[in-house]
XYZ file of C-alpha atoms in Angstrom:
693
model
C -1.525 -34.140 25.895
C 0.480 -30.985 26.441
C -1.762 -27.976 25.677
C 1.213 -25.995 24.368
C 2.356 -28.572 21.822
C 2.084 -27.623 18.170
C -0.921 -29.047 16.378
C 1.340 -30.409 13.615
C 4.768 -31.760 14.354
C 5.791 -31.431 10.718
C 7.311 -28.113 11.711
C 10.079 -29.860 13.533
C 10.819 -32.180 10.651
C 12.001 -30.150 7.656
C 14.109 -32.980 6.319
C 11.188 -35.385 6.121
C 8.919 -32.749 4.623
C 11.447 -31.897 1.955
C 12.072 -35.513 1.112
C 8.375 -36.062 0.665
C 8.145 -32.841 -1.340
C 10.055 -34.370 -4.219
C 6.932 -36.220 -5.206
C 4.114 -33.936 -4.088
C 5.305 -30.327 -4.457
C 3.208 -28.467 -7.005
C 5.062 -26.332 -9.502
C 3.430 -24.976 -12.672
C 4.793 -26.561 -15.823
C 5.334 -23.189 -17.452
C 5.421 -20.294 -14.959
C 5.209 -17.530 -17.529
C 2.240 -15.241 -16.911
C 1.772 -13.602 -13.516
C -1.523 -11.965 -12.647
C -3.038 -10.327 -9.576
C -6.639 -10.841 -8.562
C -6.477 -8.192 -5.879
C -9.502 -5.980 -5.303
C -9.643 -2.714 -3.363
C -11.330 -3.276 -0.010
C -11.522 -0.438 2.500
C -8.697 -1.543 4.753
C -8.780 -0.467 8.361
C -5.016 0.138 8.472
C -4.036 1.590 5.136
C -0.702 2.927 6.290
C 0.648 -0.443 7.416
C 2.323 -2.508 4.726
C 1.903 -5.783 6.558
C 2.255 -8.473 3.895
C 5.647 -9.207 2.396
C 6.559 -12.321 0.503
C 9.186 -13.752 -1.782
C 8.172 -15.887 -4.730
C 10.230 -17.705 -7.295
C 10.123 -20.722 -9.562
C 12.730 -22.839 -7.830
C 12.981 -26.573 -8.069
C 11.195 -28.542 -5.394
C 13.845 -31.208 -5.116
C 15.805 -29.763 -2.201
C 18.631 -31.869 -0.805
C 17.596 -33.061 2.617
C 21.180 -33.128 3.849
C 21.322 -29.347 3.605
C 18.434 -28.925 6.005
C 18.928 -31.064 9.089
C 16.304 -31.243 11.806
C 16.852 -31.660 15.529
C 13.818 -33.931 15.906
C 12.734 -35.646 12.706
C 9.255 -37.182 12.658
C 8.554 -38.463 9.160
C 5.164 -39.877 10.006
C 3.887 -36.524 11.130
C 5.133 -34.893 7.975
C 3.341 -37.449 5.873
C 0.163 -36.904 7.824
C 0.345 -33.221 7.179
C 0.209 -33.848 3.446
C -2.616 -36.360 3.207
C -5.196 -33.705 2.481
C -4.200 -33.559 -1.178
C -3.070 -29.947 -0.946
C -0.775 -28.628 -3.621
C 2.750 -28.239 -2.368
C 5.112 -25.318 -2.781
C 8.871 -25.389 -2.461
C 9.664 -23.624 0.780
C 12.965 -21.948 1.504
C 15.297 -21.956 4.494
C 16.177 -18.574 5.994
C 19.086 -18.142 8.389
C 20.158 -14.975 10.151
C 23.359 -14.880 12.177
C 24.582 -12.133 14.494
C 22.027 -9.811 12.914
C 22.023 -6.265 14.264
C 20.136 -3.200 13.063
C 20.995 0.363 14.022
C 18.877 3.448 13.476
C 20.722 6.609 12.493
C 19.378 9.836 13.954
C 20.635 13.309 13.169
C 20.980 15.885 15.915
C 21.536 19.599 15.579
C 25.118 20.636 16.177
C 26.387 17.190 17.138
C 26.257 15.150 13.954
C 24.424 11.846 13.947
C 23.848 9.185 16.568
C 23.104 5.489 16.140
C 20.655 3.584 18.276
C 20.879 -0.206 18.161
C 17.327 -1.511 17.558
C 18.209 -5.195 17.140
C 21.287 -6.655 18.825
C 23.068 -9.789 17.607
C 20.051 -11.948 16.835
C 20.613 -15.483 15.519
C 17.930 -17.838 14.265
C 16.421 -19.702 11.345
C 13.107 -20.496 9.665
C 12.519 -23.829 7.948
C 10.029 -24.862 5.259
C 6.684 -26.011 6.608
C 7.003 -24.090 9.889
C 5.483 -21.124 11.695
C 8.209 -18.932 13.177
C 6.983 -16.088 15.387
C 8.970 -13.053 16.519
C 7.408 -11.983 19.801
C 8.053 -9.192 22.241
C 6.573 -6.062 23.827
C 6.122 -2.801 22.000
C 9.338 -1.162 20.759
C 11.293 -4.370 21.229
C 12.491 -4.544 17.601
C 10.078 -7.188 16.264
C 9.107 -5.424 13.041
C 12.656 -4.195 12.483
C 14.020 -7.728 12.719
C 11.327 -8.966 10.336
C 12.156 -6.215 7.821
C 15.861 -6.981 8.127
C 15.330 -10.674 7.383
C 13.053 -9.781 4.479
C 15.532 -7.246 3.072
C 13.098 -4.362 3.492
C 14.890 -2.017 5.882
C 14.245 1.704 5.698
C 16.943 4.136 4.515
C 17.772 5.290 8.055
C 18.322 1.711 9.232
C 21.649 -0.075 8.779
C 22.038 -3.843 9.069
C 25.045 -5.819 10.299
C 25.411 -9.584 10.172
C 24.269 -12.241 7.717
C 20.928 -13.251 6.228
C 21.099 -16.340 4.012
C 18.434 -17.822 1.771
C 19.036 -21.545 1.178
C 22.588 -20.943 2.454
C 23.259 -18.293 -0.203
C 23.795 -14.606 0.374
C 21.188 -13.260 -2.027
C 18.238 -10.924 -2.004
C 14.788 -12.426 -1.757
C 13.270 -12.558 -5.256
C 10.019 -10.712 -4.708
C 7.630 -10.792 -7.622
C 4.717 -12.406 -9.442
C 4.965 -15.854 -10.918
C 1.950 -17.740 -12.247
C 1.221 -20.232 -15.025
C -0.034 -18.937 -18.331
C -3.194 -20.999 -18.780
C -6.435 -19.470 -17.535
C -7.474 -22.780 -15.944
C -4.232 -22.834 -13.969
C -4.790 -19.275 -12.781
C -8.330 -20.106 -11.694
C -7.102 -23.168 -9.838
C -4.469 -21.146 -7.968
C -7.043 -18.524 -6.966
C -9.343 -21.261 -5.680
C -6.451 -22.733 -3.705
C -5.774 -19.343 -2.086
C -9.459 -18.952 -1.192
C -9.548 -22.410 0.335
C -6.259 -21.908 2.196
C -7.608 -18.800 3.937
C -11.090 -20.292 4.563
C -12.814 -17.620 2.469
C -15.161 -19.929 0.548
C -18.224 -18.182 2.038
C -17.073 -14.903 0.462
C -15.773 -16.304 -2.833
C -18.615 -14.832 -4.922
C -18.908 -11.511 -3.081
C -18.007 -8.153 -4.551
C -15.603 -6.548 -2.115
C -14.896 -2.852 -1.777
C -15.965 0.308 -3.544
C -19.611 -0.418 -4.337
C -22.332 1.811 -2.951
C -24.348 -1.052 -1.496
C -21.622 -3.430 -0.336
C -20.734 -3.631 3.334
C -17.111 -4.002 4.297
C -15.826 -7.386 5.409
C -15.236 -7.998 9.112
C -11.708 -7.412 10.342
C -10.819 -11.114 10.453
C -11.968 -11.750 6.892
C -10.180 -8.628 5.644
C -6.955 -9.811 7.234
C -7.308 -13.250 5.670
C -8.178 -11.686 2.317
C -5.041 -9.546 2.545
C -2.974 -12.716 2.900
C -4.978 -14.622 0.275
C -4.284 -12.048 -2.425
C -0.569 -12.707 -1.848
C -0.997 -16.488 -1.852
C -2.153 -16.179 -5.447
C 1.536 -15.680 -6.235
C 2.372 -19.104 -4.753
C 4.935 -17.727 -2.265
C 7.861 -19.767 -1.022
C 8.383 -17.444 1.945
C 5.676 -15.348 3.601
C 6.428 -12.461 5.976
C 3.559 -10.976 7.995
C 3.767 -8.096 10.441
C 1.170 -8.467 13.237
C -1.319 -10.799 11.506
C -3.650 -10.701 14.534
C -3.834 -6.911 14.731
C -7.370 -5.799 15.720
C -8.744 -9.353 15.668
C -10.872 -10.955 18.363
C -9.850 -14.289 19.890
C -11.996 -16.429 17.570
C -10.840 -14.631 14.403
C -7.241 -14.781 15.614
C -7.424 -18.528 16.198
C -9.065 -19.129 12.816
C -6.401 -17.064 11.046
C -3.562 -18.889 12.790
C -5.104 -22.272 11.948
C -5.235 -21.268 8.283
C -1.601 -20.113 8.449
C -0.708 -23.447 10.022
C -2.470 -25.188 7.158
C -0.567 -23.009 4.701
C 2.735 -23.916 6.351
C 1.884 -27.605 6.037
C 2.043 -27.198 2.245
C 5.754 -26.370 2.493
C 5.650 -22.569 2.738
C 8.023 -20.855 5.155
C 5.974 -18.468 7.321
C 7.592 -15.795 9.513
C 5.526 -13.231 11.396
C 5.560 -10.897 14.374
C 3.139 -10.874 17.268
C 2.675 -8.968 20.479
C 0.841 -11.667 22.433
C -1.497 -14.580 21.866
C -3.955 -16.877 23.556
C -2.979 -20.324 24.777
C -4.629 -21.986 21.774
C -2.804 -19.750 19.310
C 0.495 -20.249 21.143
C 0.120 -23.994 20.691
C 0.254 -23.558 16.907
C 3.710 -21.963 16.866
C 6.692 -24.093 15.897
C 9.481 -21.751 16.906
C 9.589 -18.510 18.804
C 12.102 -15.672 18.808
C 11.595 -13.624 21.960
C 12.899 -10.043 21.936
C 13.134 -7.287 24.518
C 14.829 -3.950 23.817
C 16.442 -5.543 20.759
C 18.022 -8.389 22.748
C 17.234 -12.004 21.938
C 16.062 -13.648 25.151
C 15.253 -16.963 23.511
C 15.075 -18.714 20.150
C 13.853 -22.259 19.705
C 10.877 -24.584 20.058
C 7.837 -23.256 21.924
C 8.014 -25.972 24.592
C 11.683 -25.223 25.124
C 10.795 -21.576 25.718
C 8.534 -22.580 28.597
C 11.346 -24.704 30.024
C 13.793 -21.820 29.541
C 11.668 -19.473 31.647
C 11.310 -22.148 34.288
C 15.080 -22.674 34.406
C 15.601 -18.916 34.773
C 13.279 -18.847 37.784
C 10.084 -17.701 36.068
C 7.826 -20.763 35.683
C 4.563 -20.146 33.884
C 1.500 -20.456 36.158
C -0.908 -23.199 35.194
C -3.864 -20.905 34.531
C -1.912 -18.242 32.612
C -1.264 -17.938 28.888
C 2.418 -18.505 28.059
C 2.651 -15.363 25.910
C 1.115 -13.273 28.696
C 3.645 -14.695 31.121
C 6.553 -14.008 28.762
C 5.534 -10.414 28.156
C 4.893 -9.812 31.833
C 8.451 -10.860 32.602
C 10.154 -8.738 29.906
C 7.897 -5.689 29.523
C 9.268 -2.739 31.490
C 5.872 -1.039 31.464
C 4.696 -3.524 34.087
C 6.983 -1.915 36.661
C 4.932 1.250 36.450
C 1.714 -0.704 36.693
C 2.874 -2.511 39.810
C 3.996 0.772 41.346
C 0.552 2.259 40.714
C -1.251 -0.825 41.974
C 1.077 -1.866 44.800
C -1.817 -2.008 47.252
C -3.814 -4.386 45.048
C -3.561 -8.137 45.475
C -5.131 -11.012 43.619
C -6.657 -14.118 45.153
C -3.232 -15.669 45.645
C -1.915 -12.642 47.443
C 0.374 -11.285 44.688
C -0.323 -8.960 41.797
C 2.144 -10.670 39.510
C 3.789 -14.063 39.103
C 7.145 -12.319 38.514
C 8.472 -10.856 41.740
C 11.693 -9.153 40.641
C 12.300 -5.949 38.698
C 11.751 -6.296 34.938
C 15.249 -5.083 34.008
C 16.743 -7.729 36.308
C 14.442 -10.363 34.817
C 15.538 -9.436 31.297
C 19.225 -9.690 32.189
C 18.601 -13.005 33.922
C 16.741 -14.469 30.950
C 19.373 -13.229 28.485
C 22.253 -14.635 30.512
C 20.437 -17.928 31.034
C 19.783 -18.294 27.318
C 23.377 -17.519 26.298
C 24.673 -20.236 28.615
C 21.932 -22.762 27.846
C 21.937 -25.843 25.641
C 19.240 -24.198 23.500
C 21.634 -21.471 22.399
C 24.330 -24.036 21.606
C 21.828 -26.104 19.602
C 20.741 -23.054 17.603
C 24.337 -22.111 16.822
C 25.093 -25.676 15.773
C 22.032 -25.961 13.538
C 22.660 -22.536 11.989
C 26.219 -23.633 11.157
C 24.896 -26.794 9.475
C 22.294 -24.832 7.517
C 25.029 -22.524 6.250
C 27.336 -25.333 5.126
C 25.646 -26.525 1.949
C 23.837 -24.355 -0.538
C 20.298 -25.138 -1.558
C 18.733 -24.245 -4.926
C 18.764 -20.608 -5.957
C 15.364 -18.952 -6.104
C 15.415 -17.329 -9.518
C 13.180 -14.613 -10.869
C 11.744 -16.611 -13.753
C 8.390 -16.367 -15.427
C 7.704 -12.671 -14.888
C 4.928 -11.425 -17.145
C 5.648 -8.905 -19.850
C 4.830 -5.266 -19.216
C 2.067 -5.490 -21.817
C 0.382 -8.298 -19.894
C 0.696 -6.494 -16.576
C -0.633 -3.244 -18.043
C -3.619 -5.127 -19.459
C -4.332 -6.847 -16.142
C -4.003 -3.677 -14.064
C -6.093 -1.682 -16.550
C -8.918 -4.192 -16.311
C -8.666 -4.314 -12.526
C -8.746 -0.510 -12.289
C -11.789 -0.452 -14.567
C -13.586 -2.848 -12.237
C -12.577 -0.887 -9.134
C -13.581 2.463 -10.636
C -16.945 1.113 -11.780
C -17.682 -0.024 -8.224
C -16.265 3.011 -6.479
C -18.936 5.639 -5.973
C -16.289 8.154 -4.885
C -14.506 8.015 -8.224
C -17.215 7.732 -10.871
C -20.807 7.717 -9.685
C -20.611 10.725 -7.369
C -18.715 12.724 -10.003
C -21.205 11.713 -12.695
C -24.107 12.905 -10.541
C -22.344 16.163 -9.603
C -21.364 16.950 -13.203
C -24.876 16.330 -14.470
C -26.326 18.508 -11.712
C -23.799 21.250 -12.481
C -24.477 21.140 -16.232
C -28.216 21.239 -15.635
C -27.943 24.104 -13.131
C -25.619 26.293 -15.215
C -27.534 25.468 -18.398
C -30.904 26.463 -16.965
C -29.564 29.627 -15.335
C -27.968 30.862 -18.592
C -30.687 29.467 -20.868
C -32.363 31.621 -23.551
C -29.498 34.088 -23.668
C -30.196 34.695 -27.341
C -27.679 35.307 -30.126
C -27.342 39.074 -30.052
C -24.268 41.078 -29.147
C -25.498 41.357 -25.569
C -25.486 37.556 -25.213
C -21.700 37.324 -25.631
C -20.913 38.314 -22.050
C -23.532 35.857 -20.758
C -22.003 32.966 -22.708
C -18.465 33.882 -21.607
C -19.640 33.790 -17.991
C -21.434 30.471 -18.515
C -18.395 28.810 -20.107
C -16.029 30.078 -17.409
C -18.357 28.937 -14.610
C -18.819 25.526 -16.221
C -15.085 24.925 -16.740
C -14.173 26.174 -13.268
C -16.707 24.115 -11.371
C -16.180 20.945 -13.414
C -12.545 21.079 -12.329
C -13.439 22.037 -8.758
C -15.906 19.168 -8.342
C -13.201 16.699 -9.371
C -11.960 16.691 -5.770
C -14.702 14.148 -5.048
C -12.413 11.561 -6.677
C -9.503 12.176 -4.257
C -10.273 9.184 -1.953
C -10.194 6.820 -4.934
C -6.812 8.178 -6.048
C -5.394 7.732 -2.547
C -6.576 4.112 -2.504
C -4.967 3.480 -5.895
C -1.620 4.887 -4.752
C -1.672 2.828 -1.560
C -2.346 -0.333 -3.555
C 0.477 0.595 -5.920
C 2.884 1.180 -3.022
C 2.146 -2.270 -1.667
C 2.454 -4.018 -5.027
C 5.567 -2.125 -6.073
C 7.280 -3.039 -2.791
C 6.618 -6.720 -3.540
C 7.596 -6.217 -7.220
C 4.167 -7.213 -8.501
C 3.962 -3.915 -10.355
C 6.168 -1.062 -11.535
C 5.807 2.683 -11.859
C 5.279 2.713 -15.605
C 2.840 -0.207 -15.468
C 0.830 1.505 -12.740
C 0.665 4.875 -14.502
C -0.291 3.411 -17.874
C -2.851 1.088 -16.321
C -4.446 3.898 -14.339
C -4.369 6.253 -17.328
C -6.000 3.762 -19.703
C -8.648 2.761 -17.173
C -9.595 6.380 -16.411
C -10.168 7.286 -20.077
C -13.635 5.694 -20.526
C -14.970 7.106 -17.251
C -13.691 10.616 -17.849
C -14.965 10.595 -21.421
C -18.379 9.338 -20.310
C -18.852 12.046 -17.671
C -17.494 14.650 -20.104
C -19.769 13.883 -23.036
C -22.879 13.380 -20.880
C -22.514 16.690 -19.027
C -21.379 18.519 -22.187
C -24.511 17.439 -24.047
C -26.695 18.976 -21.370
C -24.703 22.192 -21.028
C -23.952 22.785 -24.722
C -27.512 22.704 -25.967
C -29.121 24.381 -22.950
C -26.781 27.340 -23.407
C -27.484 27.373 -27.136
C -23.938 27.251 -28.489
C -23.380 26.853 -32.246
C -25.214 23.806 -33.526
C -22.432 22.165 -35.545
C -21.085 18.683 -34.889
C -17.403 19.528 -35.323
C -17.708 22.454 -32.921
C -19.503 20.301 -30.368
C -16.830 17.595 -30.591
C -14.105 20.192 -30.059
C -15.977 21.294 -26.922
C -16.104 17.686 -25.669
C -12.443 16.947 -26.461
C -11.286 20.171 -24.789
C -13.165 19.364 -21.582
C -11.870 15.797 -21.740
C -8.242 16.975 -22.047
C -8.810 19.416 -19.224
C -10.036 16.594 -16.979
C -7.120 14.356 -18.006
C -4.632 17.049 -17.016
C -6.514 17.695 -13.791
C -6.560 13.966 -13.024
C -2.766 13.853 -13.197
C -2.495 16.865 -10.876
C -4.832 15.171 -8.407
C -2.643 12.053 -8.472
C 0.441 14.141 -7.671
C -1.252 15.826 -4.702
C -2.703 12.490 -3.516
C 0.758 10.909 -3.615
C 2.343 13.758 -1.657
C -0.211 13.811 1.175
C -2.058 10.446 1.157
C -4.679 12.120 3.306
C -8.155 13.079 2.094
C -8.444 16.295 4.100
C -4.996 17.621 3.158
C -5.422 16.680 -0.503
C -8.839 18.318 -0.739
C -7.649 21.505 0.934
C -4.565 21.707 -1.284
C -6.502 21.146 -4.505
C -9.197 23.685 -3.637
C -6.521 26.300 -2.960
C -4.868 25.529 -6.301
C -8.169 25.674 -8.176
C -9.125 29.004 -6.625
C -5.767 30.492 -7.625
C -6.192 29.105 -11.164
C -9.636 30.689 -11.353
C -8.277 34.063 -10.217
C -5.590 34.082 -12.922
C -7.846 32.453 -15.526
C -8.408 35.708 -17.420
C -12.066 36.200 -16.500
C -11.947 38.362 -13.393
C -9.101 40.286 -14.965
C -7.738 39.864 -18.495
C -4.435 37.999 -18.401
C -2.569 40.901 -20.001
C -3.574 43.113 -17.073
C -2.338 40.744 -14.357
C 0.770 41.720 -12.364
C 3.726 40.121 -14.117
C 5.342 38.851 -10.931
C 3.922 35.478 -9.872
C 0.339 36.042 -11.080
C 1.009 36.304 -14.797
C 4.315 34.443 -14.790
C 4.053 31.557 -14.080
C 0.620 31.035 -12.495
C -1.561 32.109 -15.426
C 0.485 29.883 -17.757
C -0.061 26.727 -15.697
C -3.794 27.244 -15.208
C -6.129 24.779 -16.937
C -8.818 27.452 -16.999
C -6.905 29.795 -19.303
C -6.450 27.325 -22.144
C -9.809 25.599 -21.746
C -11.851 28.823 -21.707
C -9.798 30.436 -24.481
C -10.151 27.374 -26.686
C -13.909 27.096 -26.136
C -14.489 30.798 -26.805
C -12.351 30.681 -29.950
C -14.289 27.612 -31.017
C -17.547 29.525 -30.580
C -16.731 33.022 -31.856
C -13.811 32.912 -34.337
C -15.302 33.362 -37.807
C -18.582 34.816 -36.566
C -19.892 38.398 -36.625
C -22.560 40.430 -34.874
C -24.725 43.217 -36.311
C -24.365 46.672 -34.796
C -27.132 48.867 -36.046
C -28.563 48.449 -39.547
C -25.444 48.230 -41.715
C -22.408 47.693 -39.442
C -21.084 44.382 -38.089
C -18.201 43.470 -35.799
C -16.328 40.124 -35.673
C -17.011 37.744 -32.816
C -13.443 38.056 -31.530
C -13.906 41.803 -31.082
C -17.232 41.236 -29.360
C -15.622 38.851 -26.892
C -12.632 41.129 -26.349
C -14.458 43.209 -23.785
C -14.913 40.182 -21.519
C -12.082 37.816 -22.418
C -8.850 37.988 -24.390
C -8.841 35.488 -27.286
C -6.960 35.225 -30.577
C -8.486 35.786 -34.010
C -6.386 33.025 -35.601
C -8.298 29.994 -36.852
C -5.613 27.719 -35.454
C -5.476 29.298 -31.999
C -8.003 26.895 -30.506
C -5.886 23.931 -31.590
C -2.875 25.453 -29.870
C -4.863 25.654 -26.627
C -5.971 22.049 -27.028
C -2.345 21.015 -27.608
C -1.261 22.820 -24.431
C -3.871 20.887 -22.424
C -2.584 17.644 -23.928
C 0.987 18.587 -22.991
C -0.223 19.325 -19.450
C -1.955 15.933 -19.246
C 1.262 14.196 -20.302
C 3.603 16.514 -18.388
C 1.908 16.083 -15.029
C 2.079 12.311 -15.451
C 5.774 12.577 -16.229
C 6.182 14.551 -12.998
C 4.246 11.871 -11.130
C 6.440 9.185 -12.696
C 9.576 10.978 -11.494
C 8.138 11.388 -7.981
C 7.249 7.706 -7.780
C 10.550 6.527 -9.205
C 12.585 8.683 -6.848
C 10.294 7.751 -3.946
C 10.084 11.407 -3.007
C 7.551 10.758 -0.274
C 10.041 8.582 1.619
C 12.683 11.303 1.406
C 10.152 13.900 2.560
C 9.323 11.708 5.557
C 13.003 11.308 6.373
C 13.506 15.057 6.063
C 10.601 15.661 8.432
C 12.048 13.203 10.942
C 15.445 14.878 10.625
C 13.895 18.276 11.355
C 12.096 16.884 14.407
C 15.294 15.301 15.717
C 17.257 18.473 14.977
C 14.920 20.528 17.164
C 14.824 17.943 19.971
C 16.710 19.159 23.079
C 19.855 17.140 23.756
C 18.758 16.121 27.240
C 15.437 14.789 25.918
C 17.237 12.770 23.255
C 19.436 10.962 25.743
C 16.580 10.392 28.170
C 14.616 8.622 25.430
C 17.454 6.183 24.883
């Protein structure tokens, strides 16, 4: 048996698989309520959005005449479906003469385009594994993004990408049945498909005493959380990244099993072992954006042999391919020209890599494989298949409820968000309360209480930076889900806001109880509740500011440094070190003192404590509490002033979230990244720019 042959020949028989799918494809009877069972594991590569998929509720009865196959094997297709797996309606993707150019701006000479992908033609059929392979910087990920409709703003696509022979965008989104039993069944199917049964009952991510999953299981979990959506097409960028050989083989076997259910799987890969290579159905080989081959894996081996580069018996095919088309090997051979292996040669490819690439490209263009691909692509484009429609999307209310509950679970497990802050706030309240304890109720105690309240407010806000890592994780999860249309900006913000309320209120009331009564503030319930609500509003506003900073930087160190600088400035203009009326008007008073949480929180708490009170001075004279405080802090004598301060904090809590909503909707971070790239390219010397291309 040929060691390179695919383990399931159903890949080469889309017509038979689709014909059989009329009876066995599983489609929910009423796809009306999507849901996501995604947790928040500590991913090793947070900045890589590697999973993309399109889901829709299309009919499974696809006309077989629209999807011809060069080598139909009905028996193999039937064998692939005997396991009783639920079937999904796959989709046929075709790309023809697809090119992608990257626009770069240069100082003084306008813009320049660099062609990243050049005239690539290919297809991906239901029930198959299609791999895009090539060395680094060959255009693999760019081609995958172009097919998936996920190109970046600086990238421009030329050519055609057809889904079921129709020129339409892939309908990304969430589609699940409404019954809870159906949801549970789909989750169990995803767990089984990715061979995660051993971890089905484990709590993953965030908990103090839970170890992270190994890299292979994390990668499979990342795919499984997308399989919950019952995808018709699954795009994966480097699924074997950072995996050992055993984990890589296990993951590819599970993807092969997934493809056997009818799903169309397209992914990129740098290289693979011989066993993994044998699981591929079709391969698209790229080098410097040029397509050197597209077709069956066995045909690729024959193509290299016809071009004069036969694969050695003891060498992995993917290693041989990359050796022939990777220009970096020329430098290696030059450095190691005096080294020889047991056969007398360092490499099985004797000619220069650039010459080998041109030879392979020319051989492919004139080969029967290229003609067969062009012919099959033309047939696939002749007759339209069913449109994948965006049906069954859950209402915003349902999605907000689901995301709120998920965020509650994540926050309860995440020591960085809740437990560490709870411990720090309690320690702070206990420390400040014991230091300023027994201050008494005389006129001399006013300054002590003003200092205690200012210190408490300032450090409660300052210690909130311990929750920055949790906010960064939430934004990264949102970015992934929003890109796949599982979530939206408003749903994310409302879900996060509602889920943060119980935790913030719990840490507020627990620490306030300790501080309030240790300091000996006025023992009245309504005054105590105003104290709690004021601190709660202050934390809500601060939480929104932290989310804005976390979104801008997405880096723990930069976010922490930025927030500490902001908090220190807010403390300086908070009216304690110098009364706000005495601050310099430029910058410090306007606008900084008017955007400081500390000003309104401290003013409101002092007005809550001292408005309406008086202190005895001597035997017969008294002064109002506002006048007594005036020497240390500037507050108003109006009975309604404290409510104005509370209202300002509420406006801040809402206003910062509106700002965050605008930033997310406009995708400001992407534009900032593009601006940074433009600046780098603008300052790049012209000679260096041309040498890099």
